[in-house]
Amino acid sequence: MASSLSEKLADTLRERINRGELAPGTVVIEPALAQEFEVSKTPVRESLRQLTSEGLLQVLPKKGYLVRAISLNDVYEVLELRRLLEPHVAGQVATRHSAELVATLSEHLKAQEELAVSDPIASMHAARRFHSELCAASRNSRITASLENCLAQTARAHYVLPSMQPYMSQSEELAEHQRILAAIQDSDAAAAQQAMSEHLDSIRRAMLEES
């Protein structure tokens, strides 16, 4: 029970950190969180240890936990890892996708397109769900966990790094997602890998203003 509760707490706190609601430099302490969530200190402590192991928090002896900053070098490393893993995943999914998966991916892209003007943040979340769905479809729990962390860190950079460049245009991102999905629907592994590679290169250029 405590483990399940600690996982839920970790998810909530992780999202706050990634959205910048818990900004870098913020100190969080067990008693305050236990009071806020109306739980005992044990699941809070477990959740904070989990986030520390993920590199989001740093232990401050006898004080609490410090929300760690994210640097441009962190962004470079995250995007490099995504560039290594996501094309592989896209290629794998293309060879063994189901009609249900394609339908789900299509729904995410539909939401991304429809919300682009009225709710850009929700559109961004739909785009992230597209990537998350592909990660989960890899059927490799370690790859999925690594990429989910990378996706969260990519999103976090936009919230907490003042120097971070604006993301790629919504229309460009949607078009690249549609090319990835089309290759998967065609069961073309090579095309899916290529489309994902090009998409990640676009993300890197947009975020780090590279030519």
PDB file of C-alpha atoms in Angstrom:
ATOM      1  CA  MET A   1       0.000   0.000   0.000  1.00  0.00           C
ATOM      2  CA  ALA A   2       2.732   2.420   0.983  1.00  0.00           C
ATOM      3  CA  SER A   3       4.618   1.601  -2.191  1.00  0.00           C
ATOM      4  CA  SER A   4       1.592   2.307  -4.390  1.00  0.00           C
ATOM      5  CA  LEU A   5       0.916   5.542  -2.530  1.00  0.00           C
ATOM      6  CA  SER A   6       4.550   6.587  -2.760  1.00  0.00           C
ATOM      7  CA  GLU A   7       4.445   6.032  -6.523  1.00  0.00           C
ATOM      8  CA  LYS A   8       1.407   8.290  -6.825  1.00  0.00           C
ATOM      9  CA  LEU A   9       3.112  10.940  -4.721  1.00  0.00           C
ATOM     10  CA  ALA A  10       6.264  10.648  -6.827  1.00  0.00           C
ATOM     11  CA  ASP A  11       4.195  11.091  -9.998  1.00  0.00           C
ATOM     12  CA  THR A  12       2.540  14.218  -8.606  1.00  0.00           C
ATOM     13  CA  LEU A  13       5.778  15.770  -7.389  1.00  0.00           C
ATOM     14  CA  ARG A  14       7.602  14.825 -10.579  1.00  0.00           C
ATOM     15  CA  GLU A  15       4.958  16.611 -12.625  1.00  0.00           C
ATOM     16  CA  ARG A  16       5.217  19.705 -10.423  1.00  0.00           C
ATOM     17  CA  ILE A  17       8.979  19.758 -10.899  1.00  0.00           C
ATOM     18  CA  ASN A  18       8.771  19.211 -14.646  1.00  0.00           C
ATOM     19  CA  ARG A  19       6.176  21.982 -15.017  1.00  0.00           C
ATOM     20  CA  GLY A  20       8.306  24.367 -12.989  1.00  0.00           C
ATOM     21  CA  GLU A  21       5.715  24.580 -10.196  1.00  0.00           C
ATOM     22  CA  LEU A  22       8.488  23.397  -7.891  1.00  0.00           C
ATOM     23  CA  ALA A  23      11.239  25.587  -9.286  1.00  0.00           C
ATOM     24  CA  PRO A  24      14.962  24.809  -9.165  1.00  0.00           C
ATOM     25  CA  GLY A  25      16.329  25.809  -5.775  1.00  0.00           C
ATOM     26  CA  THR A  26      13.091  25.064  -3.934  1.00  0.00           C
ATOM     27  CA  VAL A  27      13.515  23.086  -0.719  1.00  0.00           C
ATOM     28  CA  VAL A  28      10.865  20.459  -0.010  1.00  0.00           C
ATOM     29  CA  ILE A  29      10.494  18.764   3.364  1.00  0.00           C
ATOM     30  CA  GLU A  30       8.740  15.598   4.432  1.00  0.00           C
ATOM     31  CA  PRO A  31       6.466  17.020   7.170  1.00  0.00           C
ATOM     32  CA  ALA A  32       5.035  19.732   4.913  1.00  0.00           C
ATOM     33  CA  LEU A  33       4.301  17.263   2.111  1.00  0.00           C
ATOM     34  CA  ALA A  34       2.812  14.735   4.514  1.00  0.00           C
ATOM     35  CA  GLN A  35       0.494  17.439   5.814  1.00  0.00           C
ATOM     36  CA  GLU A  36      -0.442  18.640   2.325  1.00  0.00           C
ATOM     37  CA  PHE A  37      -1.293  15.161   1.042  1.00  0.00           C
ATOM     38  CA  GLU A  38      -2.687  14.004   4.391  1.00  0.00           C
ATOM     39  CA  VAL A  39      -0.491  10.910   4.542  1.00  0.00           C
ATOM     40  CA  SER A  40       2.206   9.570   6.844  1.00  0.00           C
ATOM     41  CA  LYS A  41       5.854  10.451   6.333  1.00  0.00           C
ATOM     42  CA  THR A  42       6.778   6.957   5.084  1.00  0.00           C
ATOM     43  CA  PRO A  43       5.295   7.165   1.548  1.00  0.00           C
ATOM     44  CA  VAL A  44       6.499  10.771   1.285  1.00  0.00           C
ATOM     45  CA  ARG A  45      10.030   9.684   2.166  1.00  0.00           C
ATOM     46  CA  GLU A  46       9.886   6.861  -0.397  1.00  0.00           C
ATOM     47  CA  SER A  47       8.676   9.211  -3.122  1.00  0.00           C
ATOM     48  CA  LEU A  48      11.418  11.747  -2.370  1.00  0.00           C
ATOM     49  CA  ARG A  49      14.057   9.023  -2.485  1.00  0.00           C
ATOM     50  CA  GLN A  50      12.724   7.939  -5.864  1.00  0.00           C
ATOM     51  CA  LEU A  51      12.936  11.471  -7.261  1.00  0.00           C
ATOM     52  CA  THR A  52      16.433  11.800  -5.812  1.00  0.00           C
ATOM     53  CA  SER A  53      17.499   8.648  -7.664  1.00  0.00           C
ATOM     54  CA  GLU A  54      16.099  10.191 -10.863  1.00  0.00           C
ATOM     55  CA  GLY A  55      18.281  13.254 -10.380  1.00  0.00           C
ATOM     56  CA  LEU A  56      15.416  15.679  -9.789  1.00  0.00           C
ATOM     57  CA  LEU A  57      16.166  16.222  -6.108  1.00  0.00           C
ATOM     58  CA  GLN A  58      19.287  16.522  -3.989  1.00  0.00           C
ATOM     59  CA  VAL A  59      19.432  15.568  -0.316  1.00  0.00           C
ATOM     60  CA  LEU A  60      20.136  18.417   2.085  1.00  0.00           C
ATOM     61  CA  PRO A  61      21.194  16.762   5.364  1.00  0.00           C
ATOM     62  CA  LYS A  62      18.878  17.733   8.227  1.00  0.00           C
ATOM     63  CA  LYS A  63      17.078  20.246   5.976  1.00  0.00           C
ATOM     64  CA  GLY A  64      15.130  18.377   3.325  1.00  0.00           C
ATOM     65  CA  TYR A  65      15.454  17.993  -0.427  1.00  0.00           C
ATOM     66  CA  LEU A  66      16.554  20.577  -2.980  1.00  0.00           C
ATOM     67  CA  VAL A  67      14.958  20.733  -6.433  1.00  0.00           C
ATOM     68  CA  ARG A  68      17.931  20.478  -8.763  1.00  0.00           C
ATOM     69  CA  ALA A  69      18.479  22.815 -11.668  1.00  0.00           C
ATOM     70  CA  ILE A  70      18.538  21.649 -15.275  1.00  0.00           C
ATOM     71  CA  SER A  71      21.336  22.864 -17.537  1.00  0.00           C
ATOM     72  CA  LEU A  72      21.822  23.129 -21.277  1.00  0.00           C
ATOM     73  CA  ASN A  73      24.220  20.205 -20.993  1.00  0.00           C
ATOM     74  CA  ASP A  74      21.390  18.162 -19.469  1.00  0.00           C
ATOM     75  CA  VAL A  75      19.256  19.040 -22.490  1.00  0.00           C
ATOM     76  CA  TYR A  76      22.031  17.969 -24.870  1.00  0.00           C
ATOM     77  CA  GLU A  77      22.326  14.627 -23.087  1.00  0.00           C
ATOM     78  CA  VAL A  78      18.567  14.030 -23.010  1.00  0.00           C
ATOM     79  CA  LEU A  79      18.167  14.777 -26.707  1.00  0.00           C
ATOM     80  CA  GLU A  80      21.159  12.593 -27.547  1.00  0.00           C
ATOM     81  CA  LEU A  81      19.615   9.663 -25.672  1.00  0.00           C
ATOM     82  CA  ARG A  82      16.278  10.199 -27.406  1.00  0.00           C
ATOM     83  CA  ARG A  83      18.085  10.268 -30.766  1.00  0.00           C
ATOM     84  CA  LEU A  84      19.622   6.884 -29.973  1.00  0.00           C
ATOM     85  CA  LEU A  85      16.482   5.168 -28.699  1.00  0.00           C
ATOM     86  CA  GLU A  86      13.351   6.588 -30.327  1.00  0.00           C
ATOM     87  CA  PRO A  87      14.200   5.778 -33.971  1.00  0.00           C
ATOM     88  CA  HIS A  88      14.849   2.187 -32.886  1.00  0.00           C
ATOM     89  CA  VAL A  89      11.477   2.105 -31.139  1.00  0.00           C
ATOM     90  CA  ALA A  90       9.675   3.568 -34.161  1.00  0.00           C
ATOM     91  CA  GLY A  91      11.219   0.924 -36.405  1.00  0.00           C
ATOM     92  CA  GLN A  92      10.227  -1.870 -34.052  1.00  0.00           C
ATOM     93  CA  VAL A  93       6.669  -0.618 -33.697  1.00  0.00           C
ATOM     94  CA  ALA A  94       6.320  -0.410 -37.476  1.00  0.00           C
ATOM     95  CA  THR A  95       6.937  -4.144 -37.765  1.00  0.00           C
ATOM     96  CA  ARG A  96       4.410  -5.224 -35.152  1.00  0.00           C
ATOM     97  CA  HIS A  97       1.819  -2.497 -34.671  1.00  0.00           C
ATOM     98  CA  SER A  98      -1.852  -3.186 -34.097  1.00  0.00           C
ATOM     99  CA  ALA A  99      -4.888  -1.410 -35.484  1.00  0.00           C
ATOM    100  CA  GLU A 100      -5.684  -0.342 -31.932  1.00  0.00           C
ATOM    101  CA  LEU A 101      -2.281   1.313 -31.508  1.00  0.00           C
ATOM    102  CA  VAL A 102      -2.612   3.153 -34.821  1.00  0.00           C
ATOM    103  CA  ALA A 103      -6.055   4.381 -33.770  1.00  0.00           C
ATOM    104  CA  THR A 104      -4.700   5.628 -30.444  1.00  0.00           C
ATOM    105  CA  LEU A 105      -1.770   7.401 -32.088  1.00  0.00           C
ATOM    106  CA  SER A 106      -4.160   8.974 -34.586  1.00  0.00           C
ATOM    107  CA  GLU A 107      -6.339  10.256 -31.746  1.00  0.00           C
ATOM    108  CA  HIS A 108      -3.337  11.922 -30.125  1.00  0.00           C
ATOM    109  CA  LEU A 109      -2.451  13.660 -33.384  1.00  0.00           C
ATOM    110  CA  LYS A 110      -6.060  14.704 -33.902  1.00  0.00           C
ATOM    111  CA  ALA A 111      -6.055  16.287 -30.442  1.00  0.00           C
ATOM    112  CA  GLN A 112      -2.694  17.908 -31.122  1.00  0.00           C
ATOM    113  CA  GLU A 113      -4.077  19.523 -34.280  1.00  0.00           C
ATOM    114  CA  GLU A 114      -7.470  20.567 -32.905  1.00  0.00           C
ATOM    115  CA  LEU A 115      -6.034  22.140 -29.751  1.00  0.00           C
ATOM    116  CA  ALA A 116      -3.105  23.908 -31.417  1.00  0.00           C
ATOM    117  CA  VAL A 117      -4.827  27.312 -31.463  1.00  0.00           C
ATOM    118  CA  SER A 118      -7.352  27.127 -28.620  1.00  0.00           C
ATOM    119  CA  ASP A 119      -5.108  25.444 -26.036  1.00  0.00           C
ATOM    120  CA  PRO A 120      -1.411  25.210 -27.022  1.00  0.00           C
ATOM    121  CA  ILE A 121      -0.438  23.596 -23.710  1.00  0.00           C
ATOM    122  CA  ALA A 122      -3.008  20.817 -24.150  1.00  0.00           C
ATOM    123  CA  SER A 123      -1.795  20.414 -27.732  1.00  0.00           C
ATOM    124  CA  MET A 124       1.755  19.994 -26.449  1.00  0.00           C
ATOM    125  CA  HIS A 125       0.553  17.346 -23.998  1.00  0.00           C
ATOM    126  CA  ALA A 126      -1.162  15.472 -26.841  1.00  0.00           C
ATOM    127  CA  ALA A 127       2.101  15.554 -28.786  1.00  0.00           C
ATOM    128  CA  ARG A 128       3.929  14.165 -25.777  1.00  0.00           C
ATOM    129  CA  ARG A 129       1.330  11.382 -25.448  1.00  0.00           C
ATOM    130  CA  PHE A 130       2.062  10.427 -29.057  1.00  0.00           C
ATOM    131  CA  HIS A 131       5.699   9.831 -28.130  1.00  0.00           C
ATOM    132  CA  SER A 132       4.759   8.125 -24.860  1.00  0.00           C
ATOM    133  CA  GLU A 133       2.421   5.728 -26.643  1.00  0.00           C
ATOM    134  CA  LEU A 134       5.203   4.752 -29.032  1.00  0.00           C
ATOM    135  CA  CYS A 135       7.580   4.223 -26.101  1.00  0.00           C
ATOM    136  CA  ALA A 136       5.107   1.920 -24.372  1.00  0.00           C
ATOM    137  CA  ALA A 137       4.598  -0.025 -27.600  1.00  0.00           C
ATOM    138  CA  SER A 138       8.292  -0.967 -27.597  1.00  0.00           C
ATOM    139  CA  ARG A 139       7.411  -3.702 -25.071  1.00  0.00           C
ATOM    140  CA  ASN A 140      10.717  -2.999 -23.357  1.00  0.00           C
ATOM    141  CA  SER A 141      10.142  -1.650 -19.866  1.00  0.00           C
ATOM    142  CA  ARG A 142      13.666  -0.261 -19.537  1.00  0.00           C
ATOM    143  CA  ILE A 143      13.521   1.609 -22.831  1.00  0.00           C
ATOM    144  CA  THR A 144      10.066   2.892 -21.933  1.00  0.00           C
ATOM    145  CA  ALA A 145      11.216   4.131 -18.518  1.00  0.00           C
ATOM    146  CA  SER A 146      14.302   5.808 -19.999  1.00  0.00           C
ATOM    147  CA  LEU A 147      12.337   7.565 -22.711  1.00  0.00           C
ATOM    148  CA  GLU A 148       9.523   8.654 -20.408  1.00  0.00           C
ATOM    149  CA  ASN A 149      12.136  10.320 -18.231  1.00  0.00           C
ATOM    150  CA  CYS A 150      13.673  11.954 -21.307  1.00  0.00           C
ATOM    151  CA  LEU A 151      10.292  13.245 -22.479  1.00  0.00           C
ATOM    152  CA  ALA A 152       9.642  14.731 -19.055  1.00  0.00           C
ATOM    153  CA  GLN A 153      13.065  16.394 -18.998  1.00  0.00           C
ATOM    154  CA  THR A 154      12.525  17.803 -22.495  1.00  0.00           C
ATOM    155  CA  ALA A 155       9.263  19.369 -21.347  1.00  0.00           C
ATOM    156  CA  ARG A 156      10.833  20.609 -18.118  1.00  0.00           C
ATOM    157  CA  ALA A 157      13.521  22.506 -20.020  1.00  0.00           C
ATOM    158  CA  HIS A 158      10.882  24.744 -21.598  1.00  0.00           C
ATOM    159  CA  TYR A 159       9.369  25.592 -18.231  1.00  0.00           C
ATOM    160  CA  VAL A 160      12.489  26.298 -16.194  1.00  0.00           C
ATOM    161  CA  LEU A 161      15.284  27.361 -18.580  1.00  0.00           C
ATOM    162  CA  PRO A 162      14.950  31.074 -19.414  1.00  0.00           C
ATOM    163  CA  SER A 163      17.464  30.746 -22.249  1.00  0.00           C
ATOM    164  CA  MET A 164      15.646  27.854 -23.907  1.00  0.00           C
ATOM    165  CA  GLN A 165      14.538  28.608 -27.439  1.00  0.00           C
ATOM    166  CA  PRO A 166      10.862  28.327 -28.428  1.00  0.00           C
ATOM    167  CA  TYR A 167       9.793  24.882 -29.547  1.00  0.00           C
ATOM    168  CA  MET A 168       9.427  24.014 -33.225  1.00  0.00           C
ATOM    169  CA  SER A 169       6.281  25.322 -34.906  1.00  0.00           C
ATOM    170  CA  GLN A 170       3.106  23.396 -34.179  1.00  0.00           C
ATOM    171  CA  SER A 171       2.409  22.770 -37.863  1.00  0.00           C
ATOM    172  CA  GLU A 172       5.928  21.455 -38.444  1.00  0.00           C
ATOM    173  CA  GLU A 173       5.770  19.182 -35.421  1.00  0.00           C
ATOM    174  CA  LEU A 174       2.360  17.810 -36.441  1.00  0.00           C
ATOM    175  CA  ALA A 175       3.526  17.149 -40.008  1.00  0.00           C
ATOM    176  CA  GLU A 176       6.551  15.227 -38.733  1.00  0.00           C
ATOM    177  CA  HIS A 177       4.389  13.197 -36.358  1.00  0.00           C
ATOM    178  CA  GLN A 178       2.067  12.365 -39.245  1.00  0.00           C
ATOM    179  CA  ARG A 179       5.016  11.124 -41.321  1.00  0.00           C
ATOM    180  CA  ILE A 180       6.091   8.857 -38.467  1.00  0.00           C
ATOM    181  CA  LEU A 181       2.575   7.470 -38.141  1.00  0.00           C
ATOM    182  CA  ALA A 182       2.235   6.949 -41.902  1.00  0.00           C
ATOM    183  CA  ALA A 183       5.446   4.901 -41.965  1.00  0.00           C
ATOM    184  CA  ILE A 184       4.202   2.799 -39.052  1.00  0.00           C
ATOM    185  CA  GLN A 185       0.864   2.213 -40.785  1.00  0.00           C
ATOM    186  CA  ASP A 186       2.768   1.086 -43.888  1.00  0.00           C
ATOM    187  CA  SER A 187       4.838  -1.306 -41.732  1.00  0.00           C
ATOM    188  CA  ASP A 188       7.942   0.390 -43.148  1.00  0.00           C
ATOM    189  CA  ALA A 189      10.533   0.122 -40.378  1.00  0.00           C
ATOM    190  CA  ALA A 190      13.256   1.987 -42.266  1.00  0.00           C
ATOM    191  CA  ALA A 191      10.938   4.883 -43.091  1.00  0.00           C
ATOM    192  CA  ALA A 192       9.683   5.039 -39.501  1.00  0.00           C
ATOM    193  CA  GLN A 193      13.246   5.169 -38.180  1.00  0.00           C
ATOM    194  CA  GLN A 194      14.166   7.865 -40.689  1.00  0.00           C
ATOM    195  CA  ALA A 195      11.080   9.951 -39.949  1.00  0.00           C
ATOM    196  CA  MET A 196      11.712   9.781 -36.208  1.00  0.00           C
ATOM    197  CA  SER A 197      15.400  10.627 -36.643  1.00  0.00           C
ATOM    198  CA  GLU A 198      14.529  13.681 -38.723  1.00  0.00           C
ATOM    199  CA  HIS A 199      11.910  14.728 -36.183  1.00  0.00           C
ATOM    200  CA  LEU A 200      14.374  14.544 -33.300  1.00  0.00           C
ATOM    201  CA  ASP A 201      16.920  16.504 -35.322  1.00  0.00           C
ATOM    202  CA  SER A 202      14.254  19.188 -35.795  1.00  0.00           C
ATOM    203  CA  ILE A 203      13.595  19.264 -32.055  1.00  0.00           C
ATOM    204  CA  ARG A 204      17.290  19.655 -31.320  1.00  0.00           C
ATOM    205  CA  ARG A 205      17.681  22.484 -33.839  1.00  0.00           C
ATOM    206  CA  ALA A 206      14.638  24.280 -32.468  1.00  0.00           C
ATOM    207  CA  MET A 207      15.516  23.905 -28.802  1.00  0.00           C
ATOM    208  CA  LEU A 208      19.225  24.611 -29.059  1.00  0.00           C
ATOM    209  CA  GLU A 209      19.064  26.941 -32.067  1.00  0.00           C
ATOM    210  CA  GLU A 210      21.463  24.825 -34.084  1.00  0.00           C
ATOM    211  CA  SER A 211      21.793  25.079 -37.837  1.00  0.00           C
TER     212      SER A 211
END
